Amino acid sequence: MRERRIPSLSSLFSLVVLFAVALLPARAMAAPEAHILRIDPRAGIAGGAPILTTVIEVVQMNRLSDVLRPCATVSGFDATIDCWSNELDKPNALWSRFPFPESNAHFFVKVAGEDQLTKFVSKQDWGAASKDPSVGTAWLLALDASSGMGARYGEARAVALQFIETMQPNDIMDLMIFGDQQVNHDSKWKTFAQRNDLVAVLNAQPGVLPSKGNDRPLFNLVKTMTQDAFGDLGSSTGPANVPLHQAMVFLSNGAGRGDPASASPSAEVFAQYLNKGRFPDDNTSLPKTPLPVISIWFPNKSSLANDAYRNNDAQFMQSLANPGIGGYFNVIRSGGVEKGKNIINLVRARFNAMYVVKWRLSCLNPSVEQTFNLIFENTKPLIAPDGTFKDVPIGVDPTLWPLDVDVEKTKAEANANPLYPGGKFTVFGEFCWSGDKTRAESYFIPAGTKPSAQTNSRDPELAKRAMQELIRQNMRGGSIESGDAFVTFTVPDDEKVLEGAGENTVARLLVYDNKAKRASAVDEKTVLTLKAQKKPFNLLLILGIAGGVVVILLLLVVLLRGGGNRGGG
């Protein structure tokens, strides 16, 4: 009978390294790639102008074989993995930042089957945009406290504390501590001001949890934690302000032993699921929010069982990381807790290299699903485009997206030619009605009536009743002529369109697209307010009346004189 042999550490580690080389980006001098990590409509909804905020990175992935070349002659598990880890610790080891060329960037939105070009507004480095309250990261911190972690749990716990201590003012964090079968502690989402609550949850589990058997469904645990945490963002029980970015930190020994699903193929599929950014993935009504995963492996000390499973543990942890969109994998061996700080700095550096890019989005698909495409022209080297945001919601009702009115140009025209009852006026902007003047309507807010003090208060039924009431009060202005860049309206012949007196007289109104069901800004601060004046006297009419009176008087004089002459004869 042939003796069954257990693979040696060197052969097992060779498999690990070979798998790592195949897994991580390994293209020689790969072309720069653009990755859209978030499309957020909140700026446009809140500010009245149709501004869309995106989080984009442009990176060039480096050749992995070049990074690991110094480790080629190192032998032994501990020495090799230390060398490999140290090389990956170096700044920009696997990636390098590429400038965002705004003059060559074209961001399209598909409207009624045709690509419509948006307008570039601004860009800012993520690391320099901290004054914007939405520029932060929602961190899911998943800490393995299973009995199999043993002494490594204390070190993983210390690294978790380091992540908590480096939270930024706009960050939020959810700490989940899990064991063999389930999550045992869940802090729920906490803000920067509540970070002591995260520490309290961490302190509530000072040691490993009791064993629940040899089998552990690690893959299902990871997936459940992801769905529970990120599915809670934006819900009634979740945080009120959701940051623009999100990430998951997974601290574990990677041991899903006895569970066929907890192997590298499952983890690779899961990484693709994270790139798609829907939690759960079968809910197609959710916005697309790709999730980078920072996977930190805490391998157990050498033993017969640990050595036999080490290859699978390593592959699983490596496969979870998705470095293409900001994910990261590394190893912390026993006694290397301080290494956690360097890992955090590397992760933060990758995130700080992202760009917050704003676009003016005049047109929008009338359905909830939107399709975007980011391409670059005439760049050296060529930048790979991103067309992954296809038929996905962005978290906005398209009827709430404001019309693109050029307020400055419209006000300048009104200052030169003030509005008055019975007259006409022109509104400039970027409209999507293809010159169909029947789609354009204007509604004036009667004097003494205040617009809504709240932004985004556009209940369809309330809006319908409000427009009906304005029509009843003769506050609707009809369209005379329109194009994609302007529309000319009549002003209702009613003094109620005027607010104020003298030089301070204004007219307040909104423009409405009756097909797309979209309107210009309607709240108190951003409603379109234009210079107006009293209705001028009609000089021609006055002259006509005066002329008529003169003619009548002359006729009377002639008649009177003629009658006198007859009497005298």
XYZ file of C-alpha atoms in Angstrom:
569
model
C 0.000 0.000 0.000
C 1.409 3.347 -1.054
C 2.010 5.813 1.782
C -0.059 9.047 1.566
C 2.196 12.085 1.673
C 1.259 15.552 2.881
C 2.497 18.340 0.598
C 5.528 20.201 1.887
C 5.432 23.855 2.866
C 7.601 24.811 -0.077
C 5.329 23.121 -2.628
C 2.243 24.626 -1.030
C 3.735 28.080 -1.059
C 4.799 27.715 -4.661
C 1.152 27.158 -5.526
C 0.214 30.239 -3.506
C 2.719 32.450 -5.317
C 1.778 31.060 -8.718
C -1.871 31.735 -7.972
C -1.085 35.250 -6.818
C 0.819 36.037 -9.996
C -2.112 34.804 -12.078
C -4.667 36.649 -9.972
C -3.328 40.168 -9.604
C -2.865 42.571 -12.539
C 0.166 41.364 -14.432
C 0.051 43.113 -17.778
C 3.353 44.600 -18.777
C 3.090 48.378 -19.000
C -0.690 48.195 -19.045
C -2.547 51.133 -20.528
C -4.084 53.576 -18.053
C -7.655 52.685 -17.146
C -10.532 54.912 -16.062
C -12.840 53.497 -13.387
C -16.126 55.171 -12.451
C -16.623 54.355 -8.779
C -19.700 56.443 -8.057
C -22.315 58.548 -9.873
C -24.181 60.758 -7.438
C -27.082 63.119 -8.283
C -27.344 64.923 -4.944
C -25.504 68.089 -6.040
C -28.041 68.761 -8.789
C -31.074 68.053 -6.645
C -29.840 70.255 -3.811
C -28.479 73.201 -5.782
C -31.065 73.765 -8.494
C -28.524 73.371 -11.322
C -28.327 69.949 -13.028
C -24.860 69.036 -11.706
C -23.890 65.356 -11.507
C -21.011 64.309 -9.223
C -18.777 61.374 -10.145
C -15.891 59.644 -8.380
C -13.338 58.522 -10.963
C -9.850 57.106 -10.841
C -7.364 56.850 -13.697
C -4.619 54.351 -12.861
C -1.941 52.378 -14.607
C -1.409 48.915 -13.146
C 2.233 47.868 -12.879
C 3.785 44.543 -13.827
C 3.556 42.168 -10.865
C 6.560 40.116 -11.960
C 8.690 43.258 -11.671
C 7.371 43.894 -8.175
C 8.123 40.335 -6.983
C 11.449 39.890 -8.809
C 13.569 40.581 -5.668
C 11.886 37.581 -4.001
C 12.776 35.094 -6.734
C 15.918 33.843 -5.007
C 14.480 33.763 -1.467
C 13.691 30.304 -0.058
C 11.462 29.161 2.788
C 7.871 30.082 3.573
C 8.502 32.768 6.180
C 11.301 34.495 4.283
C 9.481 34.385 0.943
C 6.184 35.687 2.241
C 7.975 38.437 4.158
C 9.823 39.480 1.014
C 6.686 39.383 -1.082
C 4.704 41.370 1.493
C 7.457 43.953 1.902
C 7.614 44.548 -1.847
C 3.850 45.041 -1.986
C 4.163 47.484 0.922
C 6.084 49.949 -1.191
C 4.131 52.997 -2.405
C 2.679 52.552 -5.902
C 4.015 49.010 -6.108
C 1.090 47.700 -8.148
C -0.350 50.921 -9.510
C 0.483 54.473 -10.410
C -1.792 57.454 -10.763
C -2.515 59.000 -14.142
C -3.727 62.614 -14.579
C -7.367 63.141 -15.447
C -7.324 64.967 -18.819
C -10.563 66.947 -18.645
C -10.049 68.550 -22.064
C -9.955 65.061 -23.632
C -12.683 63.488 -21.499
C -16.185 62.970 -22.872
C -18.939 61.828 -20.548
C -22.109 60.688 -22.327
C -25.604 59.849 -21.121
C -27.960 57.850 -23.316
C -31.325 59.592 -23.838
C -34.011 57.912 -25.956
C -31.385 55.688 -27.545
C -28.942 58.472 -28.418
C -25.747 59.513 -26.613
C -25.951 63.058 -25.258
C -22.725 64.798 -24.277
C -22.518 66.324 -20.812
C -20.398 69.368 -19.967
C -17.322 69.196 -17.754
C -17.667 71.523 -14.755
C -14.795 70.823 -12.358
C -12.417 68.252 -10.939
C -10.745 67.953 -7.563
C -8.428 65.436 -5.958
C -10.277 63.265 -3.461
C -7.687 63.980 -0.800
C -8.156 67.750 -1.222
C -11.970 67.705 -1.255
C -12.562 66.955 2.431
C -14.510 70.199 2.931
C -17.332 68.667 0.922
C -19.381 66.752 3.539
C -20.162 63.984 1.038
C -16.476 63.255 0.350
C -15.918 60.369 2.728
C -15.868 56.577 2.827
C -18.341 54.101 4.286
C -16.082 51.412 5.779
C -17.317 47.910 6.558
C -14.778 46.486 9.020
C -15.202 42.688 9.228
C -13.136 41.054 12.014
C -12.712 37.291 12.293
C -13.054 36.135 15.924
C -13.506 32.429 15.192
C -11.798 29.935 17.470
C -9.435 28.999 14.631
C -7.869 32.469 14.723
C -6.249 31.603 18.059
C -3.550 34.088 19.048
C -3.857 35.881 15.696
C -7.187 37.372 16.791
C -5.486 39.787 19.171
C -3.313 41.110 16.356
C -6.213 41.360 13.909
C -8.135 43.200 16.617
C -5.265 45.675 17.009
C -5.270 46.369 13.254
C -9.039 46.900 13.394
C -8.441 49.522 16.100
C -5.909 51.226 13.822
C -8.553 51.528 11.098
C -11.017 53.024 13.609
C -8.424 55.537 14.806
C -7.726 56.744 11.259
C -11.357 57.566 10.417
C -11.798 60.916 8.681
C -14.493 63.479 9.660
C -16.761 62.540 6.731
C -16.300 58.759 7.130
C -18.766 56.297 8.585
C -17.969 52.759 9.741
C -19.756 49.513 10.558
C -17.789 47.010 12.672
C -18.879 43.382 12.425
C -17.204 40.681 14.506
C -18.010 37.163 13.338
C -17.296 33.610 14.387
C -17.693 30.174 12.845
C -21.354 30.478 11.864
C -22.636 34.043 12.278
C -21.991 37.681 13.108
C -21.851 38.040 16.885
C -21.359 41.832 17.136
C -22.610 44.517 14.777
C -22.005 48.155 15.668
C -24.270 49.366 12.822
C -23.110 52.463 10.956
C -21.349 55.004 13.161
C -20.106 58.477 12.283
C -16.701 59.973 13.026
C -18.164 61.557 16.180
C -19.384 58.114 17.317
C -16.110 56.251 16.842
C -15.879 55.538 20.575
C -18.942 53.327 20.096
C -16.910 51.281 17.621
C -14.143 50.881 20.189
C -16.723 49.755 22.744
C -17.924 47.009 20.385
C -14.313 45.980 19.811
C -13.689 45.823 23.560
C -16.812 43.696 24.022
C -15.005 40.808 22.292
C -11.529 40.606 23.855
C -10.900 36.996 22.787
C -11.976 34.408 20.247
C -15.473 32.967 20.203
C -16.256 29.346 21.112
C -15.897 26.755 18.382
C -19.076 25.737 16.522
C -17.589 22.738 14.736
C -15.036 22.068 12.030
C -17.083 23.315 9.101
C -17.304 27.083 8.537
C -19.228 28.732 5.660
C -16.785 31.637 5.384
C -17.872 32.659 1.892
C -21.538 32.922 2.898
C -20.552 34.901 5.991
C -18.670 37.455 3.885
C -21.528 37.783 1.422
C -24.146 38.152 4.165
C -22.127 40.828 5.976
C -21.716 42.786 2.747
C -25.415 42.678 1.920
C -26.511 43.537 5.465
C -24.138 46.471 5.914
C -24.307 48.168 2.516
C -27.952 47.295 2.036
C -28.594 49.388 5.139
C -27.121 52.546 3.588
C -29.887 54.919 2.622
C -32.555 52.989 4.540
C -34.722 54.383 7.336
C -32.489 52.654 9.890
C -29.210 53.595 8.213
C -27.198 56.835 8.327
C -28.841 59.995 7.026
C -25.757 61.147 5.093
C -24.154 58.475 2.936
C -20.587 59.224 1.736
C -19.651 59.113 -1.932
C -17.242 56.192 -1.526
C -17.302 52.830 0.225
C -14.865 50.028 1.051
C -14.692 46.745 2.940
C -11.816 45.676 5.194
C -11.639 41.925 5.836
C -9.331 40.731 8.642
C -9.144 36.932 8.786
C -7.050 33.782 8.551
C -9.135 32.813 5.512
C -10.044 29.425 6.956
C -13.335 28.201 5.511
C -12.522 24.579 6.109
C -15.052 21.914 5.266
C -17.005 24.374 3.076
C -16.686 23.876 -0.713
C -17.919 27.428 -1.341
C -15.061 28.934 0.682
C -12.495 28.420 -2.048
C -10.786 30.762 -4.494
C -13.229 30.268 -7.417
C -16.107 31.401 -5.209
C -14.077 34.352 -3.987
C -13.261 35.364 -7.569
C -16.960 35.332 -8.455
C -17.628 37.330 -5.294
C -15.024 39.930 -6.312
C -16.897 40.380 -9.610
C -20.103 40.775 -7.605
C -18.401 43.513 -5.558
C -17.271 45.264 -8.739
C -20.891 45.379 -9.920
C -21.776 47.100 -6.653
C -25.345 45.963 -5.943
C -26.210 44.408 -2.578
C -28.037 42.127 -3.207
C -27.140 41.781 -6.854
C -30.603 40.679 -8.008
C -32.166 44.013 -7.006
C -31.696 45.907 -10.261
C -33.391 49.010 -8.829
C -30.393 49.713 -6.608
C -27.715 52.194 -7.763
C -24.354 50.800 -8.866
C -21.717 51.350 -6.162
C -18.536 49.290 -6.795
C -16.910 48.089 -3.567
C -13.109 47.831 -3.144
C -12.071 45.090 -0.691
C -8.964 45.337 1.485
C -8.177 41.727 2.363
C -5.587 41.258 5.117
C -4.460 37.703 5.775
C -3.414 36.578 9.260
C -2.001 33.074 8.621
C -1.957 30.703 11.563
C 1.292 29.262 12.839
C 2.618 26.170 11.154
C 0.948 22.852 12.028
C -0.053 19.705 10.203
C -3.637 20.901 9.618
C -2.769 24.544 8.969
C -0.058 23.627 6.468
C -2.430 21.345 4.560
C -5.051 24.096 4.204
C -2.715 27.068 3.884
C -2.901 27.154 0.089
C -6.704 27.388 0.060
C -6.693 29.993 2.854
C -4.253 32.178 0.941
C -6.063 31.829 -2.365
C -9.391 32.720 -0.782
C -8.008 35.865 0.849
C -6.206 36.934 -2.334
C -9.272 36.378 -4.497
C -11.405 38.633 -2.295
C -9.242 41.643 -3.104
C -10.085 43.570 -6.286
C -7.058 45.836 -6.902
C -8.490 47.003 -10.232
C -10.880 49.377 -8.414
C -8.827 50.132 -5.289
C -8.869 46.814 -3.428
C -5.705 45.528 -1.762
C -4.255 42.274 -0.419
C -1.437 41.804 2.066
C -0.201 39.502 4.788
C 0.555 40.213 8.431
C 2.581 37.498 10.087
C 2.822 37.007 13.825
C 4.318 40.028 15.551
C 3.708 42.364 12.621
C 0.857 44.493 13.993
C 2.650 47.765 13.219
C 2.503 46.776 9.556
C -1.212 47.586 9.711
C -0.446 51.314 9.810
C 1.512 51.113 6.568
C -1.323 49.151 4.931
C -3.789 51.855 5.968
C -1.526 54.551 4.519
C -1.273 52.661 1.219
C -5.049 52.229 1.044
C -5.627 55.908 1.848
C -3.072 56.918 -0.791
C -4.960 54.934 -3.434
C -8.258 56.533 -2.420
C -6.743 60.027 -2.269
C -5.640 59.557 -5.880
C -9.268 59.460 -7.011
C -10.929 62.474 -8.623
C -14.222 64.139 -7.746
C -15.442 65.226 -11.186
C -18.614 67.254 -11.725
C -20.575 67.398 -14.971
C -23.498 69.513 -16.134
C -26.169 66.985 -17.104
C -28.760 68.852 -19.176
C -30.557 65.810 -20.579
C -31.607 62.671 -18.750
C -33.243 59.445 -19.799
C -36.937 59.634 -18.821
C -36.766 56.157 -17.220
C -35.188 55.346 -13.846
C -32.349 53.420 -15.519
C -29.539 55.485 -16.981
C -26.575 54.554 -19.173
C -23.274 56.442 -19.047
C -20.065 56.143 -21.032
C -16.750 57.802 -20.219
C -14.259 57.953 -23.080
C -11.019 59.819 -23.804
C -9.733 61.122 -27.136
C -6.221 62.008 -28.278
C -4.433 61.049 -25.069
C -0.910 59.643 -24.980
C -0.976 56.909 -23.927
C -4.569 55.993 -24.682
C -6.805 55.719 -21.608
C -9.142 52.730 -21.513
C -12.780 53.946 -21.220
C -15.421 52.885 -18.713
C -18.842 51.868 -19.998
C -19.830 49.666 -17.057
C -22.636 51.972 -15.866
C -25.224 50.557 -18.245
C -28.976 50.559 -17.544
C -28.440 51.320 -13.865
C -30.329 53.671 -11.539
C -28.361 56.543 -10.017
C -30.771 57.091 -7.159
C -32.941 59.860 -8.615
C -36.425 60.147 -10.064
C -35.770 61.646 -13.533
C -38.763 63.981 -13.142
C -36.977 65.586 -10.185
C -33.888 66.436 -12.223
C -33.956 70.230 -12.842
C -34.029 71.778 -16.296
C -30.755 73.352 -17.332
C -31.536 77.088 -17.261
C -28.721 79.567 -17.910
C -29.710 81.813 -15.024
C -26.994 84.400 -15.591
C -27.815 84.942 -19.260
C -31.560 84.919 -18.612
C -31.236 87.526 -15.861
C -29.039 89.720 -18.073
C -31.724 89.682 -20.763
C -34.413 90.558 -18.199
C -32.300 93.391 -16.796
C -32.045 94.875 -20.277
C -35.713 94.230 -21.106
C -37.732 93.854 -17.896
C -40.789 91.615 -17.884
C -44.220 93.224 -17.688
C -47.804 91.951 -17.765
C -48.888 91.156 -21.301
C -45.340 91.277 -22.686
C -42.893 88.524 -23.577
C -39.525 87.292 -22.291
C -36.800 84.774 -23.187
C -35.224 82.054 -21.048
C -31.816 80.684 -22.104
C -30.384 77.273 -21.291
C -29.672 73.778 -22.593
C -33.043 72.158 -23.199
C -33.848 68.715 -24.551
C -37.135 69.316 -26.360
C -35.576 69.557 -29.857
C -37.294 72.854 -30.660
C -40.793 71.557 -29.881
C -42.335 74.693 -28.389
C -45.447 72.812 -27.273
C -43.340 71.116 -24.576
C -42.285 74.403 -22.944
C -44.479 76.115 -20.344
C -43.867 78.809 -17.761
C -45.698 79.295 -14.477
C -45.569 82.529 -12.488
C -45.771 82.643 -8.712
C -48.426 85.192 -7.730
C -47.431 88.184 -5.645
C -47.603 87.503 -1.928
C -47.083 83.741 -2.416
C -43.861 82.147 -1.179
C -42.233 79.280 -3.044
C -41.494 76.099 -1.131
C -38.750 76.520 1.487
C -37.681 72.914 0.911
C -35.681 71.605 -1.995
C -36.934 68.444 -3.732
C -40.502 68.850 -2.505
C -42.117 67.756 -5.769
C -44.975 65.426 -5.003
C -46.578 64.739 -8.425
C -50.140 65.237 -7.211
C -49.274 68.421 -5.364
C -47.472 69.751 -8.433
C -50.432 68.911 -10.641
C -52.872 70.698 -8.351
C -50.517 73.674 -8.058
C -50.290 74.042 -11.855
C -54.060 73.759 -12.189
C -54.488 76.514 -9.621
C -51.944 78.737 -11.414
C -53.753 78.196 -14.716
C -57.025 79.137 -13.012
C -55.386 82.345 -11.806
C -54.086 83.112 -15.321
C -50.476 82.603 -14.189
C -49.386 80.392 -17.090
C -47.211 81.805 -19.877
C -47.427 80.220 -23.301
C -44.463 79.435 -25.539
C -44.079 81.571 -28.684
C -40.828 80.138 -30.022
C -38.224 77.666 -28.778
C -34.983 75.891 -29.601
C -32.573 73.723 -27.667
C -30.818 76.862 -26.348
C -33.751 79.223 -25.683
C -37.506 79.582 -25.301
C -39.639 82.726 -25.595
C -42.818 83.006 -23.506
C -45.696 85.406 -23.171
C -46.274 87.018 -19.784
C -49.812 86.728 -18.339
C -51.589 90.068 -18.596
C -52.163 90.295 -14.859
C -50.557 92.528 -12.227
C -50.281 89.516 -9.888
C -47.123 88.412 -11.720
C -45.290 91.394 -10.158
C -43.694 91.274 -6.715
C -42.247 94.393 -5.069
C -42.287 98.016 -6.235
C -40.184 100.449 -8.207
C -36.678 99.255 -9.055
C -37.192 96.233 -6.810
C -40.054 94.833 -8.865
C -39.466 91.201 -9.871
C -41.338 88.259 -11.363
C -40.809 84.732 -10.008
C -41.437 81.768 -12.236
C -40.453 78.258 -13.241
C -40.032 76.637 -16.636
C -41.661 73.268 -17.222
C -41.166 70.511 -19.816
C -44.601 68.915 -20.090
C -43.272 65.781 -21.838
C -40.270 64.950 -19.626
C -42.217 66.248 -16.573
C -39.129 68.207 -15.519
C -39.069 71.761 -14.155
C -36.493 74.401 -13.328
C -35.654 75.013 -9.687
C -38.731 75.546 -7.543
C -37.500 76.146 -3.998
C -37.407 79.545 -2.342
C -33.663 80.111 -2.843
C -33.259 78.998 -6.448
C -36.598 79.818 -8.134
C -36.018 81.912 -11.275
C -36.391 85.553 -10.225
C -36.263 88.174 -13.012
C -36.411 91.969 -13.119
C -39.900 93.245 -13.974
C -41.861 96.469 -14.237
C -45.365 97.821 -14.431
C -47.119 97.481 -17.731
C -46.063 100.500 -19.817
C -48.608 102.863 -21.327
C -49.555 102.008 -24.889
C -48.411 105.175 -26.664
C -49.959 104.240 -30.013
C -53.289 103.611 -28.389
C -53.092 106.912 -26.483
C -52.131 108.794 -29.663
C -54.932 107.062 -31.534
C -57.477 108.062 -28.923
C -56.119 111.597 -28.808
C -56.296 111.815 -32.602
C -59.872 110.592 -32.566
C -60.825 113.207 -29.969
C -59.211 115.934 -32.093
C -61.098 114.803 -35.183
C -64.385 114.814 -33.275
C -63.689 118.287 -31.898
C -62.867 119.579 -35.367
C -66.074 118.105 -36.696
C -68.028 119.783 -33.918
C -66.367 123.117 -34.660
C -67.192 122.769 -38.341
C -70.762 121.861 -37.570
C -71.187 124.697 -35.120
C -69.654 127.249 -37.483
C -71.706 126.001 -40.367
C -74.909 126.259 -38.345
C -74.061 129.862 -37.279
C -73.560 130.941 -40.848
C -76.979 129.641 -41.871
C -78.615 131.522 -38.959
C -76.884 134.797 -39.921
C -78.099 134.589 -43.551
